[in-house]
Structures are given as C-alpha cells and as structure tokens.
CSV table of N, CA, C and O in Angstrom, one decimal:
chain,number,residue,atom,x,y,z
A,26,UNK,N,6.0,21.3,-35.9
A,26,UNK,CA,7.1,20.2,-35.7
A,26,UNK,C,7.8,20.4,-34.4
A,26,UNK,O,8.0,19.4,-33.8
A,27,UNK,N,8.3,21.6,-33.9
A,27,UNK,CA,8.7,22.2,-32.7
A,27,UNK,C,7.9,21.6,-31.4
A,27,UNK,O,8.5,21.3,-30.3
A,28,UNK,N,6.4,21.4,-31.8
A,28,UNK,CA,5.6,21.0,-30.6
A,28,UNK,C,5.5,19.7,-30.5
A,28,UNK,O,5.2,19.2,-29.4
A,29,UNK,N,5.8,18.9,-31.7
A,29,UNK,CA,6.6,17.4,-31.6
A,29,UNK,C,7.4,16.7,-30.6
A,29,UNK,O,7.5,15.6,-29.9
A,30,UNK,N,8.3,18.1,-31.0
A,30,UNK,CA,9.7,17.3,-30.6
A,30,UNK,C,9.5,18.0,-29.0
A,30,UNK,O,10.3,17.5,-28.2
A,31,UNK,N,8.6,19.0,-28.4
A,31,UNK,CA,8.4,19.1,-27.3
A,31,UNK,C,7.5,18.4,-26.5
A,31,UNK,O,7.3,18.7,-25.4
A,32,UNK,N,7.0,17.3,-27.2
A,32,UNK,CA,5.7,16.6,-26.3
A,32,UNK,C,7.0,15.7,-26.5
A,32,UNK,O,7.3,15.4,-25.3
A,33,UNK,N,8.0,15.0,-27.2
A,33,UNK,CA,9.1,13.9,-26.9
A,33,UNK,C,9.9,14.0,-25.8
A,33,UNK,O,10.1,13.2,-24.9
A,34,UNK,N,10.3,15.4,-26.0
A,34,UNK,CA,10.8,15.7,-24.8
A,34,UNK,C,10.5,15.2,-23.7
A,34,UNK,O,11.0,14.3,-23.1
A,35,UNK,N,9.1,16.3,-23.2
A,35,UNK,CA,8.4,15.9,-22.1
A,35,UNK,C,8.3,15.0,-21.7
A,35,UNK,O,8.6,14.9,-20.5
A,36,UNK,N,7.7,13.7,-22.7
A,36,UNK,CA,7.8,12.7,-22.6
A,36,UNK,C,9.1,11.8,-21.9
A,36,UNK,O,9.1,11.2,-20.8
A,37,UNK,N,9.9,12.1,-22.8
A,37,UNK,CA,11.4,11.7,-22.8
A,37,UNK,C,11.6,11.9,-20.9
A,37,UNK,O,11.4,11.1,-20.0
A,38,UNK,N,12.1,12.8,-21.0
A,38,UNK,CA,12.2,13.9,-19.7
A,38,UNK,C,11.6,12.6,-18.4
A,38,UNK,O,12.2,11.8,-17.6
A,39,UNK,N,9.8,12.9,-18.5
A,39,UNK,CA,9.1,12.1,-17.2
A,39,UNK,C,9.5,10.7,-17.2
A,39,UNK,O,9.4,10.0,-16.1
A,40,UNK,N,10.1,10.0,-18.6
A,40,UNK,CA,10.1,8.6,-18.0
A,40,UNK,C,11.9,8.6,-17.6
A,40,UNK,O,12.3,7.6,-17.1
A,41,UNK,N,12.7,9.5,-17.8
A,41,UNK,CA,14.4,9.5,-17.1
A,41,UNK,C,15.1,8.9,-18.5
A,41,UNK,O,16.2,8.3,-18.5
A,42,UNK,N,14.3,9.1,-19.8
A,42,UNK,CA,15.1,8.8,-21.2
A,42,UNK,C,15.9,10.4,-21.5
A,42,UNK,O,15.5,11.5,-21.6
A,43,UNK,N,17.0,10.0,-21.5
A,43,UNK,CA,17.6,11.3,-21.6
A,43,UNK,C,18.8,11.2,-22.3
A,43,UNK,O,19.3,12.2,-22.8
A,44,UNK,N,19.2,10.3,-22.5
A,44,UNK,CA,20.3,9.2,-23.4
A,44,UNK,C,20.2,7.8,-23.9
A,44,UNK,O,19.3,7.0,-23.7
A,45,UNK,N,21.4,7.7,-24.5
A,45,UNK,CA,21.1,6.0,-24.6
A,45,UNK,C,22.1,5.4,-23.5
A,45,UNK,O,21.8,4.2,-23.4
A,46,UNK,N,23.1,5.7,-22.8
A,46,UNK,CA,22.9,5.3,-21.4
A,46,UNK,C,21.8,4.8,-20.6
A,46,UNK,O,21.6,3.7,-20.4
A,47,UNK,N,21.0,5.8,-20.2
A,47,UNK,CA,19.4,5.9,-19.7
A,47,UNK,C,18.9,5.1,-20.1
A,47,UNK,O,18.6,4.2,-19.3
A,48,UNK,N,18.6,4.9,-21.3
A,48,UNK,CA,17.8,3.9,-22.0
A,48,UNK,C,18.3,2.7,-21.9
A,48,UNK,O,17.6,1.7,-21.6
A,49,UNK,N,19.6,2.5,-22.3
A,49,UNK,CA,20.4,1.3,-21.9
A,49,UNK,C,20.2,0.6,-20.3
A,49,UNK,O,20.2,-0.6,-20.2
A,50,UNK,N,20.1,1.3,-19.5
A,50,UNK,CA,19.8,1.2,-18.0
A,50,UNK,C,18.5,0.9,-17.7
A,50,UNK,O,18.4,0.2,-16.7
A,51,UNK,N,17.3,1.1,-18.4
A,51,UNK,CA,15.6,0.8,-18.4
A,51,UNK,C,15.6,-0.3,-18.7
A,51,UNK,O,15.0,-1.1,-18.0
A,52,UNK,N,16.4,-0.8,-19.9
A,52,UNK,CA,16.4,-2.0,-20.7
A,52,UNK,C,17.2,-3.3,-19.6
A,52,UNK,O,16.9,-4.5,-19.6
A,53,UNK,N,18.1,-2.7,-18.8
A,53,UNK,CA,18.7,-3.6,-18.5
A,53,UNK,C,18.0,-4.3,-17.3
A,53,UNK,O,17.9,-5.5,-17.1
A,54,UNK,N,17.6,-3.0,-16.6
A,54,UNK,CA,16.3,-2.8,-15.8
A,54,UNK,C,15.3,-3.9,-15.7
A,54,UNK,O,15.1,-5.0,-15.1
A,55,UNK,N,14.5,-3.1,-16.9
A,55,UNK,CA,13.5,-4.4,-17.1
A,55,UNK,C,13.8,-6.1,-17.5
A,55,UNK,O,13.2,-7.1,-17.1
A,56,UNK,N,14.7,-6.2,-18.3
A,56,UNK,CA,15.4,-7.4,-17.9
A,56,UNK,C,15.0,-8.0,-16.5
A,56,UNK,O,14.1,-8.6,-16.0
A,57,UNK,N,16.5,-7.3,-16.0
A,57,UNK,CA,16.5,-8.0,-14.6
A,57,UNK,C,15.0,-8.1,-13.8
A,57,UNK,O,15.1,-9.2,-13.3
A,58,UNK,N,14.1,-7.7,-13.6
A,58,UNK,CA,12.8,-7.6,-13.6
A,58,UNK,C,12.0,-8.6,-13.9
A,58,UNK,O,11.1,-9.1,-13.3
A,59,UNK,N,12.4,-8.8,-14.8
A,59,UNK,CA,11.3,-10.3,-15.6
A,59,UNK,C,12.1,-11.2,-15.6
A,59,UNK,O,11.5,-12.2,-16.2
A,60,UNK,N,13.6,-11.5,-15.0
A,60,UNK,CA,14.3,-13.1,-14.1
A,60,UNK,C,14.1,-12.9,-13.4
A,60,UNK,O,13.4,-13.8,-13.0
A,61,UNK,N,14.3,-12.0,-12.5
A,61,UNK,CA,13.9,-12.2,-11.1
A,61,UNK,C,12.7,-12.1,-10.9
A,61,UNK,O,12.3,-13.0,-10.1
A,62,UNK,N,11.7,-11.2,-11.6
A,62,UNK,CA,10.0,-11.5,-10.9
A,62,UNK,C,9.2,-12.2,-11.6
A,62,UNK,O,8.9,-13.3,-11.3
A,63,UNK,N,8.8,-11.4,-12.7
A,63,UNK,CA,7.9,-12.6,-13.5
A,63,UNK,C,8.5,-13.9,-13.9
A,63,UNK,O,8.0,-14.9,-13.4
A,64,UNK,N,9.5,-13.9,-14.5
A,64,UNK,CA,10.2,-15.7,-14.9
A,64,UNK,C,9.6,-16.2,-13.6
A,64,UNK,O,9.1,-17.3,-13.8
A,65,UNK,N,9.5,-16.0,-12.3
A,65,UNK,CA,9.8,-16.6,-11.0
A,65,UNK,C,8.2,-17.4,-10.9
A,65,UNK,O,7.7,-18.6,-10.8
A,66,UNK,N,7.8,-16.1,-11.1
A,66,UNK,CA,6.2,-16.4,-10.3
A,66,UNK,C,5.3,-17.2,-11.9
A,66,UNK,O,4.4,-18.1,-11.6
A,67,UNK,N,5.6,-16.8,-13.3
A,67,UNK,CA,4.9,-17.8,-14.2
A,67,UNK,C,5.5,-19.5,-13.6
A,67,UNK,O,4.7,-20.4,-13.3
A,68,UNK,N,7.1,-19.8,-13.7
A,68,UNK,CA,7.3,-21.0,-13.6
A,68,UNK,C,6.7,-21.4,-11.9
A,68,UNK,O,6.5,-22.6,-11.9
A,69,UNK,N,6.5,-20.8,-10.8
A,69,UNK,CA,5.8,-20.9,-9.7
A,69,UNK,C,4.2,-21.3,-9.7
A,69,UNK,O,3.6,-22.0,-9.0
A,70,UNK,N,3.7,-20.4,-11.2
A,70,UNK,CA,2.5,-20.9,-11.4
A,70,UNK,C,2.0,-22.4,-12.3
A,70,UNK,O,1.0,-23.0,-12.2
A,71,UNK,N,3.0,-22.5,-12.9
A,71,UNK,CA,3.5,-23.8,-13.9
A,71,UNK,C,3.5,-25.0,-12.9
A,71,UNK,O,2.6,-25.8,-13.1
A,72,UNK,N,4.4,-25.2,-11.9
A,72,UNK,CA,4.4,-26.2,-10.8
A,72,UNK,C,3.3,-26.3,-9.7
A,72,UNK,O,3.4,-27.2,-8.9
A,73,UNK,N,2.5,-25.7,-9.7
A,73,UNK,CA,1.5,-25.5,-9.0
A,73,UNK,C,0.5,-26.0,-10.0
A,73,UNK,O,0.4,-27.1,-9.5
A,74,UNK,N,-0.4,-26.0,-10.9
A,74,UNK,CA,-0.8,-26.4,-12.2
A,74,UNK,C,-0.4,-28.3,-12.5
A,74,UNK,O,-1.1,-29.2,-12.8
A,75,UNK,N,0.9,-28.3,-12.4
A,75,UNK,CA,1.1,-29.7,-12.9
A,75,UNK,C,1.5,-30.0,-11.2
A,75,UNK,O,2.7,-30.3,-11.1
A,76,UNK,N,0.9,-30.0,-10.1
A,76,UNK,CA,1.2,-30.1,-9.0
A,76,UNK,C,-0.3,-31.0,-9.0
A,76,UNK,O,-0.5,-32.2,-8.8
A,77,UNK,N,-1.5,-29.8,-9.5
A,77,UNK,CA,-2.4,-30.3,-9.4
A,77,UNK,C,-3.6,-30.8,-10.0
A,77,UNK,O,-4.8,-31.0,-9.8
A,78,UNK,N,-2.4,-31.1,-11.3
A,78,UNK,CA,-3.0,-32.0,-12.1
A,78,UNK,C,-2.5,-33.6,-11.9
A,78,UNK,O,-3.0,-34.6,-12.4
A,79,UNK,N,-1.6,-33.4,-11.2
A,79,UNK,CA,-0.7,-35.0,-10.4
A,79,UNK,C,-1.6,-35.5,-9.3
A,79,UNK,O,-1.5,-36.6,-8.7
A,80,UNK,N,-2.4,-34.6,-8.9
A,80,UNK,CA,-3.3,-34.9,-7.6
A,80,UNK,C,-4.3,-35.0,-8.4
A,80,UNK,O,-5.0,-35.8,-7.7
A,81,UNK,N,-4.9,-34.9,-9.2
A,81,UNK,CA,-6.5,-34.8,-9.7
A,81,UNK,C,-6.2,-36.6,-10.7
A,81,UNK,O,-6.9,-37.5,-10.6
A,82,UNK,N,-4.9,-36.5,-11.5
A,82,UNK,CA,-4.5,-38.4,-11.8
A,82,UNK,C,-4.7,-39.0,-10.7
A,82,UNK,O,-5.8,-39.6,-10.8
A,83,UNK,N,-4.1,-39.2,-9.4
A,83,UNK,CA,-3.9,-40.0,-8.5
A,83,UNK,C,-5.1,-40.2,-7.7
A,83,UNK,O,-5.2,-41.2,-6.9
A,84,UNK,N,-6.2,-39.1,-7.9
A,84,UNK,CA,-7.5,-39.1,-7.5
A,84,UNK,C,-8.4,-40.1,-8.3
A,84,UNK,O,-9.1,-40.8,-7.7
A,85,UNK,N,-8.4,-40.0,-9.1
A,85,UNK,CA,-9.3,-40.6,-10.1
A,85,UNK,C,-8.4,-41.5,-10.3
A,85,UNK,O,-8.9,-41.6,-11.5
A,86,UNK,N,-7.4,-42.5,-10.4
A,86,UNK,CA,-6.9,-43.6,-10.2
A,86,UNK,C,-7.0,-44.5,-9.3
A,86,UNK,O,-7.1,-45.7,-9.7
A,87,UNK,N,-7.1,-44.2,-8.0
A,87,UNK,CA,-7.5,-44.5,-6.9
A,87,UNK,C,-9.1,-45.2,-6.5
A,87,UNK,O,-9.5,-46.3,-6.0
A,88,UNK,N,-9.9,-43.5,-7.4
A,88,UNK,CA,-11.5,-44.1,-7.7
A,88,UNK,C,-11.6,-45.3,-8.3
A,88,UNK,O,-12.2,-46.2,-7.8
A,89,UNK,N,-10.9,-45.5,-9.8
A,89,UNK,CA,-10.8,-46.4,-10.5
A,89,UNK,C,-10.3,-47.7,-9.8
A,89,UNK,O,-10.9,-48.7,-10.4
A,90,UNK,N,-9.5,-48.1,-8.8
A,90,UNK,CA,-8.9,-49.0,-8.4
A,90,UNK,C,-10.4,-49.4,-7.1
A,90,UNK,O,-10.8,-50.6,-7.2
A,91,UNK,N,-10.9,-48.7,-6.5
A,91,UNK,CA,-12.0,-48.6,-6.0
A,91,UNK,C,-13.2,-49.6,-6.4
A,91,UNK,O,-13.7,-50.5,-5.7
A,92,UNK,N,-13.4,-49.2,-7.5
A,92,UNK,CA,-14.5,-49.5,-8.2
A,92,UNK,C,-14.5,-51.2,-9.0
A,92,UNK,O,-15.4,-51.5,-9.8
C-alpha cells in the first residue's frame, strides 16, 4: 500500500499536483486553454466548412442557371 501511495506521489510530484491550489491552477489553466485555443481554431474550422459549402451552393446554382 506504501508503494501506492508512492507511485501517487511521484506521479503527483512530476505533473506540479501538490495541493488543491495547484490543482485549482491546472484546472483553471486548462480552461483558459480551450477559450483561447481550441474554442478558437474548432469555430475557425466551422466558418471555413460553411464558407465552403456557400461556394459549392452558388457553384452548382450558377451551373443550373447555365443549363
């Protein structure tokens, strides 16, 4: 049980969990993290997608008007 709570440690220890401050701080961390980066770059990928599905309508509308 000793060697448990010594691989937690370690564990604990290498990622800077050492309290619930600390942990409070990772958390807040990764938060900020995923508004500022990911939220950014999925809704970036979102507008780009219906960017170019508004060009692939207006393409094939065009054809149709064509024809």
């Amino acid at each position: 049980m000793s060697n448990n709570l010594g691989l937690r440690g370690a564990l604990a220890n290498l990622v800077g969990f050492k309290g619930r401050q600390n942990i409070l701080a990772w958390v807040v961390a990764g938060s900020l993290a995923y508004y500022f980066y990911i939220r950014p770059e999925q809704e970036k990928a979102q507008e780009q997608e219906y960017a170019r599905r508004i060009a692939e309508a207006a393409q094939e509308q065009a054809l149709r008007e064509k024809s």
